[in-house]
Amino acid sequence: QVQLVESGGGLVQPGGSLRLSCAASGIIFRIYNMAWYRQAPGKQRELVATIGTRGNTNYENSVKGRFTISRDNAKNTVFLQMNSLSPEDTAVYYCNVPSIRDSWGQGTQVTVSS
């Protein structure tokens, strides 16, 4: 059974940066694609970024050029580097294993506010 533990969220001013981490256990991490989602208050959960087993990445349009997804297979961890943050990025961020049903962690809150 996969377990995902997100960390790294917090309160940051507009224009600031945060680096989120997601530690995975219970799976052979290196053989799975990974993803980051976010859910803002009153909105549906949306896909932010994905990374394949070979390191290939895809991003939602609004975060392209600002966010970078990466992975460390030796540490079973996926990261989301977030730069140039704006209030519109405020949300709970979740990591996910797309090919494993209901594979969600508890999420980490990101609040962008002055």
Short mmCIF file of N, CA, C and O in Angstrom, two decimals:
data_model
loop_
_atom_site.label_atom_id
_atom_site.label_comp_id
_atom_site.label_asym_id
_atom_site.label_seq_id
_atom_site.Cartn_x
_atom_site.Cartn_y
_atom_site.Cartn_z
N GLN A 1 0.85 -1.18 0.00
CA GLN A 1 0.00 0.00 0.00
C GLN A 1 0.89 1.24 0.00
O GLN A 1 1.76 1.39 0.85
N VAL A 2 0.63 2.10 -0.96
CA VAL A 2 1.46 3.30 -1.08
C VAL A 2 1.12 4.30 0.01
O VAL A 2 -0.04 4.47 0.38
N GLN A 3 2.14 4.93 0.55
CA GLN A 3 1.98 6.04 1.47
C GLN A 3 2.76 7.24 0.93
O GLN A 3 3.91 7.09 0.51
N LEU A 4 2.11 8.39 0.97
CA LEU A 4 2.70 9.62 0.47
C LEU A 4 2.64 10.68 1.55
O LEU A 4 1.57 10.91 2.12
N VAL A 5 3.78 11.31 1.82
CA VAL A 5 3.84 12.33 2.87
C VAL A 5 4.43 13.60 2.27
O VAL A 5 5.62 13.65 1.94
N GLU A 6 3.57 14.62 2.15
CA GLU A 6 4.00 15.90 1.60
C GLU A 6 4.51 16.80 2.71
O GLU A 6 4.04 16.73 3.85
N SER A 7 5.45 17.68 2.36
CA SER A 7 5.96 18.66 3.30
C SER A 7 6.51 19.85 2.53
O SER A 7 6.65 19.80 1.31
N GLY A 8 6.80 20.93 3.27
CA GLY A 8 7.44 22.08 2.66
C GLY A 8 6.53 23.27 2.42
O GLY A 8 7.00 24.32 1.98
N GLY A 9 5.24 23.12 2.69
CA GLY A 9 4.34 24.24 2.49
C GLY A 9 4.52 25.32 3.56
O GLY A 9 5.30 25.15 4.50
N GLY A 10 3.80 26.41 3.39
CA GLY A 10 3.88 27.49 4.35
C GLY A 10 3.32 28.78 3.80
O GLY A 10 2.67 28.80 2.75
N LEU A 11 3.59 29.85 4.52
CA LEU A 11 3.15 31.19 4.13
C LEU A 11 4.32 31.91 3.46
O LEU A 11 5.43 31.95 4.03
N VAL A 12 4.08 32.45 2.29
CA VAL A 12 5.13 33.15 1.55
C VAL A 12 4.55 34.39 0.90
O VAL A 12 3.36 34.41 0.56
N GLN A 13 5.34 35.39 0.75
CA GLN A 13 4.89 36.63 0.11
C GLN A 13 4.86 36.46 -1.41
O GLN A 13 5.60 35.63 -1.97
N PRO A 14 4.03 37.23 -2.08
CA PRO A 14 4.03 37.19 -3.56
C PRO A 14 5.43 37.42 -4.11
O PRO A 14 6.17 38.28 -3.62
N GLY A 15 5.76 36.61 -5.12
CA GLY A 15 7.09 36.67 -5.69
C GLY A 15 8.09 35.74 -5.04
O GLY A 15 9.20 35.56 -5.55
N GLY A 16 7.70 35.15 -3.93
CA GLY A 16 8.59 34.26 -3.21
C GLY A 16 8.62 32.85 -3.77
O GLY A 16 7.99 32.55 -4.80
N SER A 17 9.36 31.99 -3.08
CA SER A 17 9.56 30.61 -3.53
C SER A 17 9.34 29.63 -2.39
O SER A 17 9.53 29.97 -1.21
N LEU A 18 8.95 28.43 -2.77
CA LEU A 18 8.86 27.31 -1.84
C LEU A 18 9.26 26.05 -2.58
O LEU A 18 9.10 25.96 -3.80
N ARG A 19 9.75 25.09 -1.82
CA ARG A 19 10.06 23.78 -2.37
C ARG A 19 9.29 22.71 -1.61
O ARG A 19 9.51 22.53 -0.41
N LEU A 20 8.41 22.06 -2.30
CA LEU A 20 7.63 20.99 -1.69
C LEU A 20 8.32 19.65 -1.91
O LEU A 20 8.97 19.43 -2.95
N SER A 21 8.14 18.76 -0.94
CA SER A 21 8.67 17.41 -1.04
C SER A 21 7.56 16.41 -0.79
O SER A 21 6.61 16.70 -0.05
N CYS A 22 7.68 15.26 -1.40
CA CYS A 22 6.74 14.17 -1.17
C CYS A 22 7.53 12.88 -1.07
O CYS A 22 8.14 12.44 -2.05
N ALA A 23 7.51 12.30 0.11
CA ALA A 23 8.21 11.04 0.34
C ALA A 23 7.23 9.88 0.15
O ALA A 23 6.16 9.86 0.77
N ALA A 24 7.61 8.95 -0.69
CA ALA A 24 6.76 7.80 -0.99
C ALA A 24 7.32 6.53 -0.36
O ALA A 24 8.54 6.35 -0.28
N SER A 25 6.43 5.67 0.07
CA SER A 25 6.82 4.36 0.59
C SER A 25 5.77 3.34 0.17
O SER A 25 4.66 3.69 -0.21
N GLY A 26 6.16 2.07 0.24
CA GLY A 26 5.23 1.01 -0.12
C GLY A 26 5.17 0.69 -1.59
O GLY A 26 4.37 -0.16 -2.00
N ILE A 27 5.99 1.36 -2.38
CA ILE A 27 6.05 1.09 -3.82
C ILE A 27 7.50 1.08 -4.28
O ILE A 27 8.38 1.60 -3.59
N ILE A 28 7.72 0.48 -5.46
CA ILE A 28 9.02 0.60 -6.11
C ILE A 28 9.01 1.92 -6.85
O ILE A 28 8.60 2.02 -8.01
N PHE A 29 9.44 2.95 -6.16
CA PHE A 29 9.23 4.34 -6.59
C PHE A 29 9.70 4.58 -8.02
O PHE A 29 9.01 5.23 -8.80
N ARG A 30 10.85 4.05 -8.37
CA ARG A 30 11.47 4.42 -9.64
C ARG A 30 10.67 3.97 -10.86
O ARG A 30 10.89 4.48 -11.96
N ILE A 31 9.73 3.07 -10.71
CA ILE A 31 9.00 2.56 -11.87
C ILE A 31 7.66 3.27 -12.07
O ILE A 31 6.90 2.93 -12.98
N TYR A 32 7.38 4.27 -11.22
CA TYR A 32 6.09 4.96 -11.30
C TYR A 32 6.25 6.41 -11.74
O TYR A 32 7.14 7.12 -11.27
N ASN A 33 5.35 6.82 -12.63
CA ASN A 33 5.18 8.25 -12.86
C ASN A 33 4.61 8.88 -11.59
O ASN A 33 3.89 8.24 -10.84
N MET A 34 4.95 10.18 -11.40
CA MET A 34 4.47 10.89 -10.22
C MET A 34 3.83 12.21 -10.65
O MET A 34 4.14 12.74 -11.73
N ALA A 35 2.99 12.75 -9.77
CA ALA A 35 2.29 13.99 -10.11
C ALA A 35 2.09 14.84 -8.86
O ALA A 35 2.06 14.33 -7.74
N TRP A 36 1.95 16.12 -9.10
CA TRP A 36 1.51 17.07 -8.08
C TRP A 36 0.17 17.65 -8.52
O TRP A 36 0.00 18.04 -9.68
N TYR A 37 -0.75 17.73 -7.57
CA TYR A 37 -2.04 18.37 -7.75
C TYR A 37 -2.16 19.49 -6.72
O TYR A 37 -1.41 19.54 -5.74
N ARG A 38 -3.15 20.34 -6.92
CA ARG A 38 -3.49 21.33 -5.91
C ARG A 38 -4.98 21.56 -5.89
O ARG A 38 -5.67 21.36 -6.89
N GLN A 39 -5.46 21.99 -4.74
CA GLN A 39 -6.88 22.30 -4.58
C GLN A 39 -7.01 23.58 -3.79
O GLN A 39 -6.64 23.64 -2.61
N ALA A 40 -7.54 24.60 -4.47
CA ALA A 40 -7.79 25.89 -3.83
C ALA A 40 -9.18 25.86 -3.19
O ALA A 40 -10.04 25.08 -3.60
N PRO A 41 -9.42 26.73 -2.21
CA PRO A 41 -10.73 26.75 -1.55
C PRO A 41 -11.86 26.96 -2.56
O PRO A 41 -11.80 27.85 -3.41
N GLY A 42 -12.85 26.11 -2.50
CA GLY A 42 -14.01 26.23 -3.36
C GLY A 42 -13.80 25.78 -4.79
O GLY A 42 -14.68 25.96 -5.63
N LYS A 43 -12.65 25.20 -5.07
CA LYS A 43 -12.35 24.77 -6.44
C LYS A 43 -12.04 23.28 -6.47
O LYS A 43 -11.73 22.68 -5.46
N GLN A 44 -12.11 22.74 -7.68
CA GLN A 44 -11.77 21.33 -7.85
C GLN A 44 -10.26 21.14 -7.81
O GLN A 44 -9.49 22.06 -8.11
N ARG A 45 -9.87 19.93 -7.43
CA ARG A 45 -8.45 19.59 -7.46
C ARG A 45 -7.96 19.60 -8.91
O ARG A 45 -8.64 19.08 -9.80
N GLU A 46 -6.80 20.21 -9.15
CA GLU A 46 -6.28 20.30 -10.50
C GLU A 46 -4.85 19.78 -10.57
O GLU A 46 -4.07 19.91 -9.62
N LEU A 47 -4.53 19.23 -11.74
CA LEU A 47 -3.19 18.72 -11.97
C LEU A 47 -2.23 19.88 -12.20
O LEU A 47 -2.51 20.77 -12.99
N VAL A 48 -1.10 19.85 -11.52
CA VAL A 48 -0.10 20.91 -11.64
C VAL A 48 1.07 20.47 -12.52
O VAL A 48 1.49 21.19 -13.42
N ALA A 49 1.59 19.28 -12.24
CA ALA A 49 2.78 18.83 -12.95
C ALA A 49 2.90 17.32 -12.83
O ALA A 49 2.43 16.73 -11.86
N THR A 50 3.55 16.72 -13.83
CA THR A 50 3.84 15.29 -13.80
C THR A 50 5.29 15.06 -14.17
O THR A 50 5.90 15.87 -14.88
N ILE A 51 5.81 13.93 -13.70
CA ILE A 51 7.16 13.53 -14.07
C ILE A 51 7.16 12.04 -14.32
O ILE A 51 6.63 11.27 -13.52
N GLY A 52 7.74 11.64 -15.44
CA GLY A 52 7.80 10.24 -15.79
C GLY A 52 8.99 9.55 -15.17
O GLY A 52 9.84 10.17 -14.50
N THR A 53 9.06 8.26 -15.43
CA THR A 53 10.15 7.48 -14.87
C THR A 53 11.51 7.86 -15.45
O THR A 53 12.54 7.64 -14.82
N ARG A 54 11.49 8.46 -16.62
CA ARG A 54 12.75 8.89 -17.25
C ARG A 54 13.03 10.36 -17.00
O ARG A 54 13.95 10.93 -17.59
N GLY A 55 12.21 11.00 -16.16
CA GLY A 55 12.42 12.41 -15.86
C GLY A 55 11.71 13.36 -16.79
O GLY A 55 11.88 14.57 -16.68
N ASN A 56 10.92 12.84 -17.71
CA ASN A 56 10.16 13.71 -18.60
C ASN A 56 9.05 14.39 -17.82
O ASN A 56 8.40 13.80 -16.97
N THR A 57 8.84 15.68 -18.11
CA THR A 57 7.92 16.48 -17.31
C THR A 57 6.85 17.16 -18.15
O THR A 57 7.03 17.41 -19.35
N ASN A 58 5.72 17.45 -17.49
CA ASN A 58 4.64 18.23 -18.09
C ASN A 58 4.07 19.14 -17.02
O ASN A 58 4.05 18.78 -15.84
N TYR A 59 3.59 20.32 -17.47
CA TYR A 59 3.09 21.31 -16.53
C TYR A 59 1.76 21.90 -16.99
O TYR A 59 1.50 22.04 -18.19
N GLU A 60 0.95 22.25 -16.01
CA GLU A 60 -0.25 23.02 -16.28
C GLU A 60 0.19 24.41 -16.77
O GLU A 60 1.21 24.94 -16.32
N ASN A 61 -0.57 24.99 -17.68
CA ASN A 61 -0.12 26.21 -18.35
C ASN A 61 0.23 27.35 -17.39
O ASN A 61 1.20 28.08 -17.61
N SER A 62 -0.55 27.51 -16.34
CA SER A 62 -0.34 28.67 -15.47
C SER A 62 0.94 28.58 -14.64
O SER A 62 1.37 29.59 -14.07
N VAL A 63 1.55 27.40 -14.57
CA VAL A 63 2.77 27.26 -13.76
C VAL A 63 4.01 27.07 -14.61
O VAL A 63 5.13 27.05 -14.07
N LYS A 64 3.84 26.95 -15.91
CA LYS A 64 5.00 26.77 -16.79
C LYS A 64 5.98 27.93 -16.64
O LYS A 64 5.59 29.09 -16.62
N GLY A 65 7.24 27.59 -16.52
CA GLY A 65 8.28 28.62 -16.36
C GLY A 65 8.47 29.07 -14.92
O GLY A 65 9.43 29.79 -14.63
N ARG A 66 7.55 28.67 -14.03
CA ARG A 66 7.67 29.06 -12.62
C ARG A 66 7.90 27.87 -11.70
O ARG A 66 8.61 27.98 -10.69
N PHE A 67 7.30 26.75 -12.02
CA PHE A 67 7.39 25.55 -11.20
C PHE A 67 8.27 24.51 -11.90
O PHE A 67 8.27 24.41 -13.14
N THR A 68 8.98 23.73 -11.10
CA THR A 68 9.80 22.64 -11.63
C THR A 68 9.57 21.40 -10.79
O THR A 68 9.76 21.42 -9.58
N ILE A 69 9.15 20.32 -11.45
CA ILE A 69 9.00 19.04 -10.78
C ILE A 69 10.26 18.22 -11.01
O ILE A 69 10.84 18.26 -12.11
N SER A 70 10.68 17.51 -9.97
CA SER A 70 11.86 16.66 -10.10
C SER A 70 11.70 15.47 -9.16
O SER A 70 10.77 15.44 -8.34
N ARG A 71 12.60 14.51 -9.31
CA ARG A 71 12.50 13.32 -8.46
C ARG A 71 13.89 12.83 -8.09
O ARG A 71 14.85 13.04 -8.86
N ASP A 72 13.97 12.19 -6.94
CA ASP A 72 15.20 11.54 -6.49
C ASP A 72 14.83 10.09 -6.18
O ASP A 72 14.26 9.80 -5.12
N ASN A 73 15.12 9.21 -7.10
CA ASN A 73 14.73 7.81 -6.94
C ASN A 73 15.46 7.13 -5.78
O ASN A 73 14.93 6.20 -5.17
N ALA A 74 16.65 7.60 -5.46
CA ALA A 74 17.39 7.02 -4.34
C ALA A 74 16.71 7.33 -3.01
O ALA A 74 16.86 6.57 -2.04
N LYS A 75 15.97 8.44 -2.97
CA LYS A 75 15.29 8.85 -1.74
C LYS A 75 13.79 8.66 -1.81
O LYS A 75 13.07 9.06 -0.89
N ASN A 76 13.30 8.06 -2.91
CA ASN A 76 11.86 7.84 -3.07
C ASN A 76 11.06 9.13 -2.86
O ASN A 76 10.01 9.14 -2.21
N THR A 77 11.57 10.21 -3.43
CA THR A 77 10.98 11.52 -3.17
C THR A 77 10.78 12.28 -4.48
O THR A 77 11.64 12.24 -5.36
N VAL A 78 9.65 12.96 -4.56
CA VAL A 78 9.38 13.86 -5.67
C VAL A 78 9.28 15.28 -5.10
O VAL A 78 8.78 15.48 -3.98
N PHE A 79 9.77 16.24 -5.87
CA PHE A 79 9.84 17.63 -5.42
C PHE A 79 9.02 18.53 -6.35
O PHE A 79 8.80 18.21 -7.50
N LEU A 80 8.63 19.67 -5.81
CA LEU A 80 8.03 20.71 -6.63
C LEU A 80 8.64 22.04 -6.19
O LEU A 80 8.33 22.53 -5.10
N GLN A 81 9.54 22.56 -7.01
CA GLN A 81 10.12 23.87 -6.77
C GLN A 81 9.18 24.93 -7.36
O GLN A 81 8.88 24.88 -8.55
N MET A 82 8.75 25.85 -6.53
CA MET A 82 7.78 26.86 -6.95
C MET A 82 8.40 28.24 -6.79
O MET A 82 8.74 28.64 -5.67
N ASN A 83 8.54 28.95 -7.89
CA ASN A 83 9.10 30.29 -7.89
C ASN A 83 8.06 31.30 -8.37
O ASN A 83 7.05 30.93 -8.95
N SER A 84 8.34 32.56 -8.12
CA SER A 84 7.45 33.65 -8.55
C SER A 84 6.00 33.38 -8.15
O SER A 84 5.07 33.51 -8.96
N LEU A 85 5.82 33.01 -6.91
CA LEU A 85 4.49 32.63 -6.44
C LEU A 85 3.55 33.84 -6.41
O LEU A 85 3.97 34.97 -6.12
N SER A 86 2.29 33.57 -6.70
CA SER A 86 1.26 34.60 -6.66
C SER A 86 0.12 34.11 -5.77
O SER A 86 0.01 32.91 -5.49
N PRO A 87 -0.76 35.02 -5.34
CA PRO A 87 -1.89 34.60 -4.50
C PRO A 87 -2.75 33.51 -5.17
O PRO A 87 -3.36 32.70 -4.46
N GLU A 88 -2.76 33.48 -6.49
CA GLU A 88 -3.54 32.46 -7.20
C GLU A 88 -2.97 31.05 -7.01
O GLU A 88 -3.63 30.06 -7.34
N ASP A 89 -1.75 30.95 -6.51
CA ASP A 89 -1.15 29.64 -6.24
C ASP A 89 -1.53 29.10 -4.86
O ASP A 89 -1.15 27.98 -4.52
N THR A 90 -2.25 29.88 -4.09
CA THR A 90 -2.67 29.43 -2.77
C THR A 90 -3.58 28.22 -2.89
O THR A 90 -4.59 28.25 -3.60
N ALA A 91 -3.20 27.15 -2.21
CA ALA A 91 -3.94 25.89 -2.31
C ALA A 91 -3.29 24.87 -1.38
O ALA A 91 -2.20 25.09 -0.86
N VAL A 92 -3.99 23.75 -1.22
CA VAL A 92 -3.36 22.57 -0.62
C VAL A 92 -2.76 21.77 -1.77
O VAL A 92 -3.45 21.48 -2.76
N TYR A 93 -1.50 21.42 -1.63
CA TYR A 93 -0.79 20.69 -2.68
C TYR A 93 -0.65 19.22 -2.27
O TYR A 93 -0.26 18.92 -1.13
N TYR A 94 -0.95 18.35 -3.22
CA TYR A 94 -0.91 16.92 -2.99
C TYR A 94 -0.02 16.24 -4.03
O TYR A 94 -0.03 16.62 -5.21
N CYS A 95 0.71 15.22 -3.61
CA CYS A 95 1.35 14.39 -4.62
C CYS A 95 0.51 13.14 -4.84
O CYS A 95 -0.40 12.82 -4.06
N ASN A 96 0.79 12.49 -5.94
CA ASN A 96 -0.08 11.41 -6.40
C ASN A 96 0.70 10.45 -7.29
O ASN A 96 1.64 10.87 -7.99
N VAL A 97 0.29 9.19 -7.24
CA VAL A 97 0.82 8.20 -8.18
C VAL A 97 -0.30 7.93 -9.18
O VAL A 97 -1.29 7.27 -8.85
N PRO A 98 -0.20 8.47 -10.38
CA PRO A 98 -1.34 8.42 -11.31
C PRO A 98 -1.88 7.02 -11.59
O PRO A 98 -3.09 6.86 -11.81
N SER A 99 -1.02 6.02 -11.55
CA SER A 99 -1.48 4.67 -11.90
C SER A 99 -1.98 3.89 -10.70
O SER A 99 -2.38 2.72 -10.85
N ILE A 100 -1.99 4.50 -9.52
CA ILE A 100 -2.50 3.84 -8.32
C ILE A 100 -3.72 4.61 -7.83
O ILE A 100 -3.63 5.77 -7.44
N ARG A 101 -4.84 3.92 -7.81
CA ARG A 101 -6.11 4.55 -7.45
C ARG A 101 -6.07 5.09 -6.02
O ARG A 101 -5.58 4.43 -5.10
N ASP A 102 -6.60 6.31 -5.87
CA ASP A 102 -6.75 6.93 -4.54
C ASP A 102 -5.42 7.03 -3.80
O ASP A 102 -5.38 6.89 -2.57
N SER A 103 -4.36 7.29 -4.52
CA SER A 103 -3.05 7.43 -3.88
C SER A 103 -2.80 8.89 -3.56
O SER A 103 -2.18 9.62 -4.32
N TRP A 104 -3.29 9.32 -2.42
CA TRP A 104 -3.14 10.71 -2.00
C TRP A 104 -2.51 10.78 -0.62
O TRP A 104 -2.81 9.96 0.24
N GLY A 105 -1.68 11.78 -0.43
CA GLY A 105 -1.19 12.08 0.89
C GLY A 105 -2.13 13.03 1.60
O GLY A 105 -3.24 13.29 1.12
N GLN A 106 -1.66 13.58 2.72
CA GLN A 106 -2.51 14.48 3.49
C GLN A 106 -2.48 15.90 2.93
O GLN A 106 -3.32 16.73 3.27
N GLY A 107 -1.52 16.17 2.06
CA GLY A 107 -1.40 17.49 1.47
C GLY A 107 -0.58 18.44 2.33
O GLY A 107 -0.37 18.21 3.52
N THR A 108 -0.13 19.51 1.69
CA THR A 108 0.60 20.55 2.40
C THR A 108 0.08 21.90 1.94
O THR A 108 -0.09 22.15 0.75
N GLN A 109 -0.23 22.76 2.90
CA GLN A 109 -0.86 24.05 2.60
C GLN A 109 0.18 25.06 2.13
O GLN A 109 1.21 25.26 2.79
N VAL A 110 -0.12 25.69 1.02
CA VAL A 110 0.69 26.80 0.50
C VAL A 110 -0.19 28.04 0.48
O VAL A 110 -1.26 28.05 -0.14
N THR A 111 0.24 29.08 1.18
CA THR A 111 -0.49 30.34 1.22
C THR A 111 0.42 31.45 0.74
O THR A 111 1.52 31.64 1.30
N VAL A 112 -0.02 32.14 -0.29
CA VAL A 112 0.76 33.26 -0.85
C VAL A 112 0.00 34.54 -0.55
O VAL A 112 -1.08 34.78 -1.09
N SER A 113 0.57 35.33 0.32
CA SER A 113 -0.12 36.54 0.78
C SER A 113 0.89 37.52 1.33
O SER A 113 1.90 37.14 1.90
N SER A 114 0.57 38.81 1.15
CA SER A 114 1.42 39.85 1.73
C SER A 114 0.90 40.26 3.11
O SER A 114 1.47 41.12 3.76
#
